Amino acid sequence: RVVAYTRGDEGEGPFDKYSDSEEIIEQCSSISRQQIVELVASLRSQHVGDRENTELALLLARLYQALFPLTPNLVLCVRGGQKEKDSCSLAEVSALVKKEAEDMFNIWISSKLSQFSTSLFSLTSTAGSFLTSLPAWDKVTISETGDSGQEINSIISIPPSPSLPLITSLLSLASTIHRSHPSSFPQSLLSPTSINIFQMILSHYASLSSQALTQNFALQLLFDLHFTQTLLVSRDTKEQFSTTLSTLLSSLETNIDPFDLSVFSPHLHSRVKKAAARCVSGLGCLVPADRVAIISSYKISTTTTQDSHNILCVEPQPCPRFQLLPLSTASLAKVSAVAALSPARLQLPAVDAKKTAAGNKSPVHQAAASFFGSMPWFGTNS
């Protein structure tokens, strides 16, 4: 190492072998910085233009991230004779490498967002895309009072989950990011990614809202917007999208009958929370940190009946506790203690024979009687 050259006892001799050590260390630091800068420029010029191999950009970002932590001797060469806290050379080169790593990560994320946008555009308002876009809807029974005062029951259909192109695109993007270990990404990367995703969704749904839509399709788009707003819009970006989002929601609501909208809205919002709570784990890398805790706290109501296709809901009633059974033992002391508690020695009040006979008909009573009757030690006199 270069620093070792300056260490040692200055013995007596005709030559001062450490006289030029500071100049050598300074030159080594200068050459190391220059080589790192040239390396970064060379890799950028050769590989950044390759849009087909975007995984190479992720590999370069990993390389820049691990360059200094895995090469402590390189850090010493760049730092030179300066102390670690006062090293301007090391800070300058570290900033360059860190910025280049963030640029490589942004290139990789941009390519994945482009694929997400292409997949999202498969959601169209044409009649042929309804079967491939809309999920199976829930049927909800509502009660209304007619003009004559008679209660009328009717069945309405409510979307329980986002449209298939939207949720498929989101899950595909989240899976791709999960495979690349998003915990190692810079903190300033994932938050803008969520913002860009929501902007793409708003842009595409704005183009759909400008077309003539059926009521069912408009209701599904309304569900999608509330779903993405719940997952992707953080407290800091809420004001940024409030105007655009409210305008888009109003545009979609014009395609729905006002009376139907007032009936559908409570059921729609409850299912939005339910769908968001289901998907928060799979889309965790896209969900802002302040939204994860809020969405995870959503509780699904157990007063309503479970949907037949919902496998995530489990039995709300707890399993009954198993009754304790007596333990047999060879100890005479315990046998005598059990015998002392037998009905023969206890002064119990008289029981009506009819009630006893009626109670003996219970299956539980019969099972208990057969169990204790099979143990000769239980109820015997010592």
PDB file of N, CA and C in Angstrom, residues 276-345:
ATOM      1  N   ALA A 276     -56.924  -3.022  -1.884  1.00  0.00           N
ATOM      2  CA  ALA A 276     -55.625  -2.421  -1.564  1.00  0.00           C
ATOM      3  C   ALA A 276     -54.918  -3.199  -0.464  1.00  0.00           C
ATOM      4  N   ALA A 277     -55.673  -3.654   0.544  1.00  0.00           N
ATOM      5  CA  ALA A 277     -55.068  -4.443   1.614  1.00  0.00           C
ATOM      6  C   ALA A 277     -54.547  -5.779   1.093  1.00  0.00           C
ATOM      7  N   ARG A 278     -55.194  -6.340   0.089  1.00  0.00           N
ATOM      8  CA  ARG A 278     -54.718  -7.593  -0.502  1.00  0.00           C
ATOM      9  C   ARG A 278     -53.414  -7.401  -1.261  1.00  0.00           C
ATOM     10  N   CYS A 279     -53.314  -6.301  -1.989  1.00  0.00           N
ATOM     11  CA  CYS A 279     -52.206  -6.124  -2.932  1.00  0.00           C
ATOM     12  C   CYS A 279     -51.020  -5.373  -2.344  1.00  0.00           C
ATOM     13  N   VAL A 280     -51.102  -4.887  -1.119  1.00  0.00           N
ATOM     14  CA  VAL A 280     -50.031  -4.059  -0.583  1.00  0.00           C
ATOM     15  C   VAL A 280     -48.741  -4.863  -0.437  1.00  0.00           C
ATOM     16  N   SER A 281     -48.830  -6.158  -0.190  1.00  0.00           N
ATOM     17  CA  SER A 281     -47.611  -6.964  -0.053  1.00  0.00           C
ATOM     18  C   SER A 281     -46.954  -7.196  -1.408  1.00  0.00           C
ATOM     19  N   GLY A 282     -47.749  -7.538  -2.410  1.00  0.00           N
ATOM     20  CA  GLY A 282     -47.184  -7.788  -3.731  1.00  0.00           C
ATOM     21  C   GLY A 282     -46.649  -6.549  -4.399  1.00  0.00           C
ATOM     22  N   LEU A 283     -47.236  -5.390  -4.094  1.00  0.00           N
ATOM     23  CA  LEU A 283     -46.812  -4.124  -4.696  1.00  0.00           C
ATOM     24  C   LEU A 283     -46.013  -3.279  -3.713  1.00  0.00           C
ATOM     25  N   GLY A 284     -45.413  -3.915  -2.722  1.00  0.00           N
ATOM     26  CA  GLY A 284     -44.760  -3.184  -1.654  1.00  0.00           C
ATOM     27  C   GLY A 284     -43.676  -2.233  -2.106  1.00  0.00           C
ATOM     28  N   CYS A 285     -42.900  -2.608  -3.128  1.00  0.00           N
ATOM     29  CA  CYS A 285     -41.808  -1.739  -3.574  1.00  0.00           C
ATOM     30  C   CYS A 285     -42.318  -0.492  -4.279  1.00  0.00           C
ATOM     31  N   LEU A 286     -43.578  -0.471  -4.707  1.00  0.00           N
ATOM     32  CA  LEU A 286     -44.153   0.692  -5.387  1.00  0.00           C
ATOM     33  C   LEU A 286     -44.965   1.572  -4.446  1.00  0.00           C
ATOM     34  N   VAL A 287     -45.307   1.057  -3.286  1.00  0.00           N
ATOM     35  CA  VAL A 287     -46.164   1.793  -2.353  1.00  0.00           C
ATOM     36  C   VAL A 287     -45.294   2.685  -1.478  1.00  0.00           C
ATOM     37  N   PRO A 288     -45.619   3.979  -1.355  1.00  0.00           N
ATOM     38  CA  PRO A 288     -44.842   4.856  -0.455  1.00  0.00           C
ATOM     39  C   PRO A 288     -44.872   4.356   0.978  1.00  0.00           C
ATOM     40  N   ALA A 289     -43.844   4.713   1.717  1.00  0.00           N
ATOM     41  CA  ALA A 289     -43.693   4.192   3.079  1.00  0.00           C
ATOM     42  C   ALA A 289     -44.840   4.630   3.985  1.00  0.00           C
ATOM     43  N   ASP A 290     -45.332   5.858   3.816  1.00  0.00           N
ATOM     44  CA  ASP A 290     -46.390   6.322   4.707  1.00  0.00           C
ATOM     45  C   ASP A 290     -47.743   5.687   4.401  1.00  0.00           C
ATOM     46  N   ARG A 291     -47.873   5.061   3.216  1.00  0.00           N
ATOM     47  CA  ARG A 291     -49.128   4.417   2.864  1.00  0.00           C
ATOM     48  C   ARG A 291     -49.191   2.962   3.317  1.00  0.00           C
ATOM     49  N   VAL A 292     -48.040   2.343   3.501  1.00  0.00           N
ATOM     50  CA  VAL A 292     -48.023   0.920   3.862  1.00  0.00           C
ATOM     51  C   VAL A 292     -48.703   0.700   5.208  1.00  0.00           C
ATOM     52  N   ALA A 293     -48.351   1.519   6.195  1.00  0.00           N
ATOM     53  CA  ALA A 293     -48.939   1.347   7.525  1.00  0.00           C
ATOM     54  C   ALA A 293     -50.441   1.630   7.511  1.00  0.00           C
ATOM     55  N   ILE A 294     -50.863   2.616   6.720  1.00  0.00           N
ATOM     56  CA  ILE A 294     -52.295   2.964   6.675  1.00  0.00           C
ATOM     57  C   ILE A 294     -53.091   1.850   6.006  1.00  0.00           C
ATOM     58  N   ILE A 295     -52.597   1.345   4.882  1.00  0.00           N
ATOM     59  CA  ILE A 295     -53.324   0.295   4.163  1.00  0.00           C
ATOM     60  C   ILE A 295     -53.337  -1.000   4.962  1.00  0.00           C
ATOM     61  N   SER A 296     -52.236  -1.296   5.643  1.00  0.00           N
ATOM     62  CA  SER A 296     -52.188  -2.530   6.435  1.00  0.00           C
ATOM     63  C   SER A 296     -53.158  -2.489   7.608  1.00  0.00           C
ATOM     64  N   SER A 297     -53.566  -1.309   8.027  1.00  0.00           N
ATOM     65  CA  SER A 297     -54.487  -1.184   9.163  1.00  0.00           C
ATOM     66  C   SER A 297     -55.940  -1.337   8.763  1.00  0.00           C
ATOM     67  N   TYR A 298     -56.229  -1.425   7.461  1.00  0.00           N
ATOM     68  CA  TYR A 298     -57.611  -1.593   7.023  1.00  0.00           C
ATOM     69  C   TYR A 298     -58.138  -2.938   7.529  1.00  0.00           C
ATOM     70  N   LYS A 299     -59.295  -2.921   8.160  1.00  0.00           N
ATOM     71  CA  LYS A 299     -59.906  -4.146   8.669  1.00  0.00           C
ATOM     72  C   LYS A 299     -61.122  -4.471   7.825  1.00  0.00           C
ATOM     73  N   ILE A 300     -61.182  -5.712   7.408  1.00  0.00           N
ATOM     74  CA  ILE A 300     -62.307  -6.166   6.597  1.00  0.00           C
ATOM     75  C   ILE A 300     -63.475  -6.492   7.520  1.00  0.00           C
ATOM     76  N   SER A 301     -64.629  -5.955   7.199  1.00  0.00           N
ATOM     77  CA  SER A 301     -65.805  -6.177   8.034  1.00  0.00           C
ATOM     78  C   SER A 301     -66.196  -7.652   8.003  1.00  0.00           C
ATOM     79  N   THR A 302     -66.496  -8.198   9.185  1.00  0.00           N
ATOM     80  CA  THR A 302     -66.896  -9.605   9.278  1.00  0.00           C
ATOM     81  C   THR A 302     -68.409  -9.767   9.419  1.00  0.00           C
ATOM     82  N   THR A 303     -69.145  -8.660   9.331  1.00  0.00           N
ATOM     83  CA  THR A 303     -70.600  -8.750   9.460  1.00  0.00           C
ATOM     84  C   THR A 303     -71.246  -9.204   8.174  1.00  0.00           C
ATOM     85  N   THR A 304     -70.602  -8.944   7.056  1.00  0.00           N
ATOM     86  CA  THR A 304     -71.150  -9.347   5.775  1.00  0.00           C
ATOM     87  C   THR A 304     -70.718 -10.759   5.444  1.00  0.00           C
ATOM     88  N   THR A 305     -71.443 -11.368   4.552  1.00  0.00           N
ATOM     89  CA  THR A 305     -71.096 -12.726   4.139  1.00  0.00           C
ATOM     90  C   THR A 305     -69.854 -12.701   3.275  1.00  0.00           C
ATOM     91  N   GLN A 306     -69.099 -13.772   3.326  1.00  0.00           N
ATOM     92  CA  GLN A 306     -67.875 -13.848   2.547  1.00  0.00           C
ATOM     93  C   GLN A 306     -68.207 -14.120   1.088  1.00  0.00           C
ATOM     94  N   ASP A 307     -67.402 -13.538   0.224  1.00  0.00           N
ATOM     95  CA  ASP A 307     -67.557 -13.805  -1.201  1.00  0.00           C
ATOM     96  C   ASP A 307     -67.086 -15.220  -1.495  1.00  0.00           C
ATOM     97  N   SER A 308     -67.773 -15.883  -2.394  1.00  0.00           N
ATOM     98  CA  SER A 308     -67.452 -17.275  -2.680  1.00  0.00           C
ATOM     99  C   SER A 308     -66.076 -17.436  -3.317  1.00  0.00           C
ATOM    100  N   HIS A 309     -65.592 -16.399  -4.052  1.00  0.00           N
ATOM    101  CA  HIS A 309     -64.305 -16.515  -4.737  1.00  0.00           C
ATOM    102  C   HIS A 309     -63.169 -15.928  -3.916  1.00  0.00           C
ATOM    103  N   ASN A 310     -63.465 -15.413  -2.732  1.00  0.00           N
ATOM    104  CA  ASN A 310     -62.427 -14.772  -1.931  1.00  0.00           C
ATOM    105  C   ASN A 310     -61.791 -15.811  -1.016  1.00  0.00           C
ATOM    106  N   ILE A 311     -60.555 -16.195  -1.308  1.00  0.00           N
ATOM    107  CA  ILE A 311     -59.881 -17.217  -0.513  1.00  0.00           C
ATOM    108  C   ILE A 311     -59.062 -16.599   0.605  1.00  0.00           C
ATOM    109  N   LEU A 312     -58.976 -15.279   0.661  1.00  0.00           N
ATOM    110  CA  LEU A 312     -58.174 -14.639   1.690  1.00  0.00           C
ATOM    111  C   LEU A 312     -58.934 -14.472   3.004  1.00  0.00           C
ATOM    112  N   CYS A 313     -60.257 -14.427   2.945  1.00  0.00           N
ATOM    113  CA  CYS A 313     -61.035 -14.314   4.173  1.00  0.00           C
ATOM    114  C   CYS A 313     -61.099 -15.679   4.854  1.00  0.00           C
ATOM    115  N   VAL A 314     -60.891 -15.715   6.118  1.00  0.00           N
ATOM    116  CA  VAL A 314     -60.967 -16.954   6.876  1.00  0.00           C
ATOM    117  C   VAL A 314     -62.106 -16.846   7.878  1.00  0.00           C
ATOM    118  N   GLU A 315     -62.387 -17.944   8.575  1.00  0.00           N
ATOM    119  CA  GLU A 315     -63.472 -17.976   9.539  1.00  0.00           C
ATOM    120  C   GLU A 315     -63.206 -16.977  10.661  1.00  0.00           C
ATOM    121  N   PRO A 316     -64.083 -15.989  10.847  1.00  0.00           N
ATOM    122  CA  PRO A 316     -63.807 -14.996  11.886  1.00  0.00           C
ATOM    123  C   PRO A 316     -63.951 -15.551  13.299  1.00  0.00           C
ATOM    124  N   GLN A 317     -64.798 -16.610  13.488  1.00  0.00           N
ATOM    125  CA  GLN A 317     -64.991 -17.153  14.819  1.00  0.00           C
ATOM    126  C   GLN A 317     -63.795 -18.007  15.213  1.00  0.00           C
ATOM    127  N   PRO A 318     -63.258 -17.820  16.420  1.00  0.00           N
ATOM    128  CA  PRO A 318     -62.095 -18.625  16.827  1.00  0.00           C
ATOM    129  C   PRO A 318     -62.477 -20.072  17.068  1.00  0.00           C
ATOM    130  N   CYS A 319     -61.497 -20.917  16.969  1.00  0.00           N
ATOM    131  CA  CYS A 319     -61.712 -22.341  17.212  1.00  0.00           C
ATOM    132  C   CYS A 319     -62.015 -22.555  18.685  1.00  0.00           C
ATOM    133  N   PRO A 320     -63.062 -23.362  19.038  1.00  0.00           N
ATOM    134  CA  PRO A 320     -63.365 -23.584  20.460  1.00  0.00           C
ATOM    135  C   PRO A 320     -62.222 -24.306  21.153  1.00  0.00           C
ATOM    136  N   ARG A 321     -62.038 -23.997  22.416  1.00  0.00           N
ATOM    137  CA  ARG A 321     -60.955 -24.580  23.191  1.00  0.00           C
ATOM    138  C   ARG A 321     -61.259 -26.046  23.494  1.00  0.00           C
ATOM    139  N   PHE A 322     -60.271 -26.898  23.351  1.00  0.00           N
ATOM    140  CA  PHE A 322     -60.437 -28.309  23.672  1.00  0.00           C
ATOM    141  C   PHE A 322     -60.543 -28.471  25.193  1.00  0.00           C
ATOM    142  N   GLN A 323     -61.473 -29.321  25.607  1.00  0.00           N
ATOM    143  CA  GLN A 323     -61.638 -29.564  27.031  1.00  0.00           C
ATOM    144  C   GLN A 323     -60.473 -30.390  27.563  1.00  0.00           C
ATOM    145  N   LEU A 324     -60.052 -30.087  28.795  1.00  0.00           N
ATOM    146  CA  LEU A 324     -58.959 -30.819  29.422  1.00  0.00           C
ATOM    147  C   LEU A 324     -59.439 -32.183  29.876  1.00  0.00           C
ATOM    148  N   LEU A 325     -58.583 -33.184  29.746  1.00  0.00           N
ATOM    149  CA  LEU A 325     -58.892 -34.551  30.154  1.00  0.00           C
ATOM    150  C   LEU A 325     -58.090 -34.909  31.390  1.00  0.00           C
ATOM    151  N   PRO A 326     -58.636 -35.755  32.295  1.00  0.00           N
ATOM    152  CA  PRO A 326     -57.881 -36.175  33.485  1.00  0.00           C
ATOM    153  C   PRO A 326     -56.722 -37.079  33.107  1.00  0.00           C
ATOM    154  N   LEU A 327     -55.631 -36.964  33.838  1.00  0.00           N
ATOM    155  CA  LEU A 327     -54.431 -37.753  33.589  1.00  0.00           C
ATOM    156  C   LEU A 327     -54.372 -38.900  34.582  1.00  0.00           C
ATOM    157  N   SER A 328     -54.077 -40.090  34.081  1.00  0.00           N
ATOM    158  CA  SER A 328     -53.926 -41.256  34.950  1.00  0.00           C
ATOM    159  C   SER A 328     -52.536 -41.281  35.542  1.00  0.00           C
ATOM    160  N   THR A 329     -52.405 -41.802  36.756  1.00  0.00           N
ATOM    161  CA  THR A 329     -51.116 -41.901  37.427  1.00  0.00           C
ATOM    162  C   THR A 329     -51.117 -43.117  38.329  1.00  0.00           C
ATOM    163  N   ALA A 330     -49.944 -43.654  38.583  1.00  0.00           N
ATOM    164  CA  ALA A 330     -49.806 -44.823  39.443  1.00  0.00           C
ATOM    165  C   ALA A 330     -49.628 -44.454  40.902  1.00  0.00           C
ATOM    166  N   SER A 331     -49.545 -43.205  41.181  1.00  0.00           N
ATOM    167  CA  SER A 331     -49.327 -42.767  42.559  1.00  0.00           C
ATOM    168  C   SER A 331     -50.585 -42.995  43.390  1.00  0.00           C
ATOM    169  N   LEU A 332     -50.423 -43.658  44.529  1.00  0.00           N
ATOM    170  CA  LEU A 332     -51.568 -43.939  45.395  1.00  0.00           C
ATOM    171  C   LEU A 332     -52.138 -42.666  45.998  1.00  0.00           C
ATOM    172  N   ALA A 333     -51.243 -41.704  46.218  1.00  0.00           N
ATOM    173  CA  ALA A 333     -51.733 -40.464  46.823  1.00  0.00           C
ATOM    174  C   ALA A 333     -52.677 -39.741  45.885  1.00  0.00           C
ATOM    175  N   LYS A 334     -52.312 -39.733  44.594  1.00  0.00           N
ATOM    176  CA  LYS A 334     -53.180 -39.051  43.631  1.00  0.00           C
ATOM    177  C   LYS A 334     -54.453 -39.843  43.393  1.00  0.00           C
ATOM    178  N   VAL A 335     -54.333 -41.155  43.441  1.00  0.00           N
ATOM    179  CA  VAL A 335     -55.541 -41.969  43.258  1.00  0.00           C
ATOM    180  C   VAL A 335     -56.525 -41.721  44.385  1.00  0.00           C
ATOM    181  N   SER A 336     -56.009 -41.637  45.608  1.00  0.00           N
ATOM    182  CA  SER A 336     -56.879 -41.376  46.752  1.00  0.00           C
ATOM    183  C   SER A 336     -57.481 -39.980  46.685  1.00  0.00           C
ATOM    184  N   ALA A 337     -56.689 -39.046  46.176  1.00  0.00           N
ATOM    185  CA  ALA A 337     -57.224 -37.686  46.053  1.00  0.00           C
ATOM    186  C   ALA A 337     -58.353 -37.631  45.045  1.00  0.00           C
ATOM    187  N   VAL A 338     -58.196 -38.350  43.949  1.00  0.00           N
ATOM    188  CA  VAL A 338     -59.264 -38.400  42.946  1.00  0.00           C
ATOM    189  C   VAL A 338     -60.483 -39.095  43.512  1.00  0.00           C
ATOM    190  N   ALA A 339     -60.231 -40.168  44.299  1.00  0.00           N
ATOM    191  CA  ALA A 339     -61.352 -40.901  44.879  1.00  0.00           C
ATOM    192  C   ALA A 339     -62.109 -40.044  45.884  1.00  0.00           C
ATOM    193  N   ALA A 340     -61.375 -39.191  46.580  1.00  0.00           N
ATOM    194  CA  ALA A 340     -62.033 -38.324  47.549  1.00  0.00           C
ATOM    195  C   ALA A 340     -62.980 -37.342  46.899  1.00  0.00           C
ATOM    196  N   LEU A 341     -62.742 -37.058  45.662  1.00  0.00           N
ATOM    197  CA  LEU A 341     -63.612 -36.119  44.940  1.00  0.00           C
ATOM    198  C   LEU A 341     -64.721 -36.814  44.190  1.00  0.00           C
ATOM    199  N   SER A 342     -64.895 -38.122  44.378  1.00  0.00           N
ATOM    200  CA  SER A 342     -65.920 -38.869  43.658  1.00  0.00           C
ATOM    201  C   SER A 342     -67.301 -38.470  44.148  1.00  0.00           C
ATOM    202  N   PRO A 343     -68.312 -38.665  43.353  1.00  0.00           N
ATOM    203  CA  PRO A 343     -69.680 -38.300  43.758  1.00  0.00           C
ATOM    204  C   PRO A 343     -70.146 -39.040  44.999  1.00  0.00           C
ATOM    205  N   ALA A 344     -69.564 -40.236  45.265  1.00  0.00           N
ATOM    206  CA  ALA A 344     -70.014 -41.001  46.428  1.00  0.00           C
ATOM    207  C   ALA A 344     -69.648 -40.304  47.731  1.00  0.00           C
ATOM    208  N   ARG A 345     -68.529 -39.595  47.779  1.00  0.00           N
ATOM    209  CA  ARG A 345     -68.082 -38.942  48.995  1.00  0.00           C
ATOM    210  C   ARG A 345     -68.502 -37.482  49.088  1.00  0.00           C
TER     211      ARG A 345
END
